[in-house]
Amino acid sequence: QVRLLESGGGSVQAGGSLTLSCTISGYSVNGHCMGWFRGIPGATREGVAFSYPLSARTSMNEYDDSVEGRFTITRDNAKNLVTLQMNSLKPEDTAMYYCAAADRDRGCKSGPDRYQHWGQGTQVTVSS
């Protein structure tokens, strides 16, 4: 059974930082697209960071314009772990953050409908 478990969410003031972690079991991160999405009730989830698997030890990342330069996605294939480092947080970053995995290795920057495996989410709240 595939399981993705996010952790690291919380409340922070604007300008602060948080690091989210996603631990995956029953599925290999190696060779698959990984992404972080965020959503608020009643709205479609939006992708903020994407990791392309280039090799067992290297990857390439893409970001939504809204987080470019502030967020960093990393993957550790050996540990089956994906993280999202979030710096210079803004109130508009407030959302539930989800880790997701796709059964492919290209076109990683895409909508949530192209990701097959999801975690339950972790809440991030940024106050002004």
Coordinates of N, CA and C in Angstrom, one line a residue:
Q1 N 0.8 -1.2 0.0 CA 0.0 0.0 0.0 C 0.9 1.2 0.0
V2 N 0.6 2.2 -0.9 CA 1.3 3.4 -1.0 C 0.9 4.4 0.1
R3 N 1.8 4.9 0.8 CA 1.5 5.9 1.8 C 2.4 7.1 1.7
L4 N 1.9 8.3 1.8 CA 2.7 9.5 1.8 C 2.3 10.2 3.1
L5 N 3.2 10.6 3.9 CA 2.9 11.2 5.2 C 3.7 12.5 5.3
E6 N 3.0 13.6 5.4 CA 3.6 14.9 5.5 C 3.7 15.3 7.0
S7 N 4.7 16.1 7.3 CA 4.9 16.7 8.6 C 5.6 18.0 8.5
G8 N 5.6 18.8 9.6 CA 6.4 20.0 9.6 C 5.6 21.3 9.5
G9 N 4.3 21.1 9.3 CA 3.5 22.3 9.2 C 3.3 23.0 10.5
G10 N 2.8 24.2 10.5 CA 2.6 24.9 11.7 C 2.2 26.4 11.5
S11 N 2.3 27.2 12.5 CA 2.0 28.6 12.4 C 3.3 29.4 12.5
V12 N 3.4 30.4 11.7 CA 4.6 31.2 11.6 C 4.3 32.6 11.2
Q13 N 5.1 33.6 11.6 CA 4.8 35.0 11.2 C 5.4 35.2 9.8
A14 N 4.9 36.2 9.2 CA 5.4 36.6 7.9 C 6.9 36.8 7.9
G15 N 7.6 36.3 6.9 CA 9.0 36.4 6.9 C 9.7 35.2 7.4
G16 N 9.0 34.4 8.1 CA 9.6 33.2 8.7 C 9.7 32.0 7.8
S17 N 10.2 30.9 8.3 CA 10.5 29.7 7.5 C 9.9 28.5 8.1
L18 N 9.6 27.5 7.3 CA 9.2 26.2 7.7 C 9.8 25.2 6.8
T19 N 10.0 24.0 7.3 CA 10.4 22.9 6.4 C 9.4 21.8 6.5
L20 N 8.8 21.4 5.4 CA 7.9 20.3 5.4 C 8.6 19.0 4.9
S21 N 8.2 17.9 5.5 CA 8.8 16.6 5.1 C 7.7 15.7 4.6
C22 N 8.0 14.8 3.7 CA 7.1 13.8 3.2 C 7.8 12.5 3.2
T23 N 7.4 11.6 4.0 CA 7.9 10.2 4.0 C 7.0 9.3 3.3
I24 N 7.6 8.6 2.3 CA 6.9 7.7 1.4 C 7.2 6.2 1.8
S25 N 6.1 5.4 1.8 CA 6.3 4.0 2.0 C 5.5 3.2 1.0
G26 N 5.9 2.0 0.6 CA 5.2 1.2 -0.4 C 5.4 1.7 -1.8
Y27 N 6.3 2.6 -2.0 CA 6.5 3.2 -3.3 C 7.9 3.8 -3.4
S28 N 8.5 3.7 -4.6 CA 9.9 4.3 -4.7 C 9.8 5.7 -5.3
V29 N 10.4 6.6 -4.6 CA 10.5 7.9 -5.1 C 11.4 8.0 -6.3
N30 N 12.4 7.1 -6.3 CA 13.4 7.1 -7.4 C 12.7 6.8 -8.8
G31 N 12.9 7.7 -9.7 CA 12.3 7.5 -11.1 C 10.9 8.0 -11.2
H32 N 10.4 8.7 -10.2 CA 9.0 9.3 -10.3 C 9.0 10.8 -10.0
C33 N 8.1 11.4 -10.7 CA 7.8 12.8 -10.4 C 7.3 12.9 -9.0
M34 N 7.8 14.0 -8.2 CA 7.3 14.3 -6.9 C 6.9 15.7 -6.9
G35 N 5.8 16.1 -6.2 CA 5.4 17.5 -6.2 C 4.8 17.8 -4.8
W36 N 4.8 19.1 -4.6 CA 4.1 19.7 -3.4 C 3.0 20.6 -4.0
F37 N 1.8 20.4 -3.4 CA 0.7 21.2 -3.8 C 0.1 21.8 -2.6
R38 N -0.7 22.8 -2.8 CA -1.4 23.5 -1.6 C -2.8 23.8 -2.0
G39 N -3.6 23.8 -1.0 CA -5.1 24.1 -1.3 C -5.8 24.7 -0.1
I40 N -6.8 25.4 -0.4 CA -7.7 25.9 0.7 C -9.1 25.3 0.4
P41 N -10.0 25.2 1.4 CA -11.3 24.6 1.2 C -12.0 25.3 0.0
G42 N -12.6 24.5 -0.8 CA -13.4 25.0 -1.9 C -12.6 25.4 -3.2
A43 N -11.3 25.3 -3.1 CA -10.5 25.7 -4.3 C -9.7 24.5 -4.8
T44 N -9.4 24.5 -6.1 CA -8.5 23.4 -6.6 C -7.1 23.6 -6.1
R45 N -6.5 22.4 -5.8 CA -5.1 22.5 -5.4 C -4.2 23.0 -6.4
E46 N -3.2 23.8 -6.0 CA -2.3 24.3 -7.0 C -0.9 23.8 -6.7
G47 N -0.1 23.5 -7.7 CA 1.2 22.9 -7.5 C 2.2 24.1 -7.3
V48 N 3.1 23.9 -6.3 CA 4.0 24.9 -6.0 C 5.5 24.5 -6.3
A49 N 5.8 23.2 -6.2 CA 7.1 22.8 -6.4 C 7.1 21.3 -7.0
F50 N 8.0 21.1 -7.9 CA 8.1 19.8 -8.6 C 9.5 19.3 -8.7
S51 N 9.7 18.0 -8.6 CA 11.0 17.4 -8.7 C 11.0 16.4 -9.8
Y52 N 11.9 16.5 -10.7 CA 12.0 15.6 -11.8 C 13.2 14.6 -11.5
P53 N 13.0 13.3 -11.7 CA 14.0 12.4 -11.4 C 15.0 12.3 -12.6
L54 N 16.2 12.7 -12.5 CA 17.1 12.6 -13.6 C 18.0 11.3 -13.5
S55 N 18.4 11.0 -12.3 CA 19.1 9.8 -12.1 C 18.9 9.4 -10.6
A56 N 19.6 8.3 -10.2 CA 19.4 7.9 -8.8 C 19.8 8.9 -7.8
R57 N 20.7 9.9 -8.2 CA 21.3 10.9 -7.3 C 21.0 12.3 -7.7
T58 N 20.4 12.5 -8.8 CA 20.2 13.9 -9.3 C 18.8 14.1 -9.6
S59 N 18.4 15.4 -9.6 CA 17.0 15.7 -9.9 C 17.0 17.2 -10.4
M60 N 15.9 17.5 -11.0 CA 15.7 18.9 -11.5 C 14.4 19.4 -10.9
N61 N 14.4 20.7 -10.6 CA 13.2 21.2 -9.9 C 12.6 22.3 -10.7
E62 N 11.3 22.5 -10.6 CA 10.5 23.6 -11.1 C 9.6 24.1 -10.1
Y63 N 9.3 25.4 -10.2 CA 8.4 26.0 -9.2 C 7.3 26.9 -9.8
D64 N 6.3 27.0 -9.1 CA 5.3 28.0 -9.5 C 5.9 29.4 -9.3
D65 N 5.5 30.4 -10.1 CA 6.0 31.7 -10.0 C 5.8 32.3 -8.6
S66 N 4.8 32.0 -8.0 CA 4.4 32.6 -6.7 C 5.4 32.2 -5.6
V67 N 6.2 31.1 -5.8 CA 7.1 30.7 -4.7 C 8.6 30.6 -5.2
E68 N 8.8 30.9 -6.5 CA 10.1 30.9 -7.0 C 11.1 31.8 -6.2
G69 N 12.2 31.2 -5.8 CA 13.2 31.9 -5.1 C 13.0 31.9 -3.6
R70 N 11.8 31.4 -3.1 CA 11.5 31.3 -1.7 C 11.4 29.9 -1.2
F71 N 10.9 29.0 -2.1 CA 10.7 27.6 -1.7 C 11.8 26.7 -2.4
T72 N 12.2 25.6 -1.8 CA 13.1 24.7 -2.4 C 12.6 23.3 -2.1
I73 N 12.5 22.5 -3.2 CA 12.1 21.1 -3.0 C 13.4 20.2 -3.2
T74 N 13.5 19.2 -2.3 CA 14.6 18.3 -2.4 C 14.1 16.9 -2.3
R75 N 14.8 15.9 -2.9 CA 14.4 14.5 -2.7 C 15.6 13.8 -2.3
D76 N 15.4 12.8 -1.5 CA 16.4 11.8 -1.1 C 15.9 10.4 -1.5
N77 N 16.4 9.9 -2.6 CA 15.9 8.7 -3.1 C 16.2 7.5 -2.2
A78 N 17.4 7.6 -1.5 CA 17.8 6.5 -0.6 C 16.9 6.4 0.6
K79 N 16.4 7.6 1.1 CA 15.5 7.6 2.2 C 14.1 7.6 1.9
N80 N 13.8 7.7 0.6 CA 12.4 7.8 0.1 C 11.7 9.0 0.8
L81 N 12.4 10.2 0.7 CA 11.9 11.4 1.4 C 12.0 12.6 0.5
V82 N 11.0 13.4 0.6 CA 10.9 14.6 -0.1 C 10.6 15.8 0.8
T83 N 11.4 16.9 0.7 CA 11.2 18.0 1.6 C 10.8 19.3 0.8
L84 N 10.2 20.2 1.5 CA 10.0 21.5 1.0 C 10.4 22.6 2.0
Q85 N 11.5 23.2 1.7 CA 12.0 24.3 2.5 C 11.3 25.6 2.1
M86 N 10.6 26.3 3.0 CA 9.9 27.5 2.7 C 10.4 28.6 3.5
N87 N 10.9 29.6 2.8 CA 11.5 30.8 3.4 C 10.7 32.0 3.0
S88 N 10.9 33.1 3.7 CA 10.2 34.4 3.4 C 8.7 34.2 3.2
L89 N 8.1 33.5 4.2 CA 6.7 33.1 4.0 C 5.8 34.4 4.1
K90 N 4.7 34.3 3.4 CA 3.8 35.4 3.3 C 2.4 34.9 3.7
P91 N 1.5 35.8 4.2 CA 0.2 35.3 4.6 C -0.5 34.6 3.4
E92 N -0.3 34.9 2.2 CA -1.0 34.2 1.1 C -0.4 32.8 0.9
D93 N 0.6 32.4 1.6 CA 1.1 31.1 1.5 C 0.3 30.1 2.5
T94 N -0.6 30.7 3.3 CA -1.4 29.9 4.2 C -2.3 29.0 3.4
A95 N -2.2 27.7 3.7 CA -2.9 26.6 3.0 C -2.6 25.3 3.6
M96 N -3.3 24.3 3.2 CA -3.0 22.9 3.5 C -2.0 22.5 2.4
Y97 N -0.9 21.9 2.8 CA 0.2 21.5 1.9 C 0.2 20.0 1.7
Y98 N 0.2 19.5 0.5 CA 0.1 18.1 0.2 C 1.4 17.7 -0.6
C99 N 1.9 16.5 -0.2 CA 2.9 15.8 -1.0 C 2.2 14.9 -2.0
A100 N 2.8 14.8 -3.2 CA 2.1 13.9 -4.2 C 3.2 13.2 -5.0
A101 N 2.9 12.1 -5.6 CA 3.7 11.3 -6.4 C 3.0 10.9 -7.7
A102 N 3.7 10.9 -8.8 CA 3.1 10.6 -10.1 C 3.8 9.3 -10.7
D103 N 3.1 8.5 -11.4 CA 3.6 7.3 -12.0 C 4.3 7.6 -13.3
R104 N 5.2 8.5 -13.3 CA 5.9 8.9 -14.6 C 7.1 9.7 -14.2
D105 N 8.0 9.9 -15.1 CA 9.3 10.6 -14.8 C 9.5 11.9 -15.6
R106 N 8.4 12.4 -16.3 CA 8.5 13.6 -17.1 C 7.2 14.4 -17.0
G107 N 7.3 15.6 -17.4 CA 6.0 16.4 -17.3 C 5.6 16.6 -15.9
C108 N 6.6 16.7 -15.0 CA 6.3 16.7 -13.5 C 5.5 18.0 -13.1
K109 N 5.8 19.1 -13.8 CA 5.1 20.4 -13.5 C 3.7 20.3 -14.2
S110 N 2.7 19.8 -13.4 CA 1.4 19.7 -14.0 C 0.4 19.8 -12.9
G111 N -0.9 19.6 -13.4 CA -2.0 19.8 -12.4 C -2.1 18.6 -11.5
P112 N -2.9 18.8 -10.5 CA -3.1 17.7 -9.5 C -3.7 16.4 -10.1
D113 N -4.5 16.6 -11.2 CA -5.1 15.4 -11.7 C -4.1 14.4 -12.4
R114 N -2.9 14.9 -12.5 CA -1.9 14.0 -13.1 C -1.0 13.3 -12.1
Y115 N -1.4 13.5 -10.8 CA -0.6 12.8 -9.7 C -1.6 11.8 -9.1
Q116 N -1.0 10.6 -8.9 CA -1.9 9.4 -8.5 C -1.9 9.2 -7.0
H117 N -0.8 9.6 -6.3 CA -0.7 9.2 -4.9 C -0.5 10.5 -4.1
W118 N -1.3 10.6 -3.0 CA -1.3 11.8 -2.2 C -1.2 11.5 -0.7
G119 N -0.7 12.5 0.0 CA -0.7 12.4 1.5 C -2.0 13.1 2.0
Q120 N -2.1 13.1 3.3 CA -3.3 13.7 3.9 C -3.1 15.2 4.1
G121 N -1.9 15.7 4.0 CA -1.7 17.2 4.1 C -1.2 17.6 5.5
T122 N -0.6 18.8 5.5 CA -0.2 19.4 6.7 C -0.5 20.9 6.6
Q123 N -1.0 21.5 7.6 CA -1.5 22.9 7.6 C -0.3 23.9 7.8
V124 N -0.3 24.9 7.0 CA 0.7 26.0 7.1 C -0.1 27.3 7.3
T125 N 0.1 28.0 8.4 CA -0.6 29.3 8.6 C 0.5 30.4 8.8
V126 N 0.4 31.4 8.0 CA 1.3 32.5 8.1 C 0.5 33.8 8.5
S127 N 0.9 34.3 9.6 CA 0.2 35.5 10.1 C 1.0 36.8 9.7
S128 N 0.3 37.9 9.5 CA 0.9 39.1 9.2 C 1.4 39.9 10.4

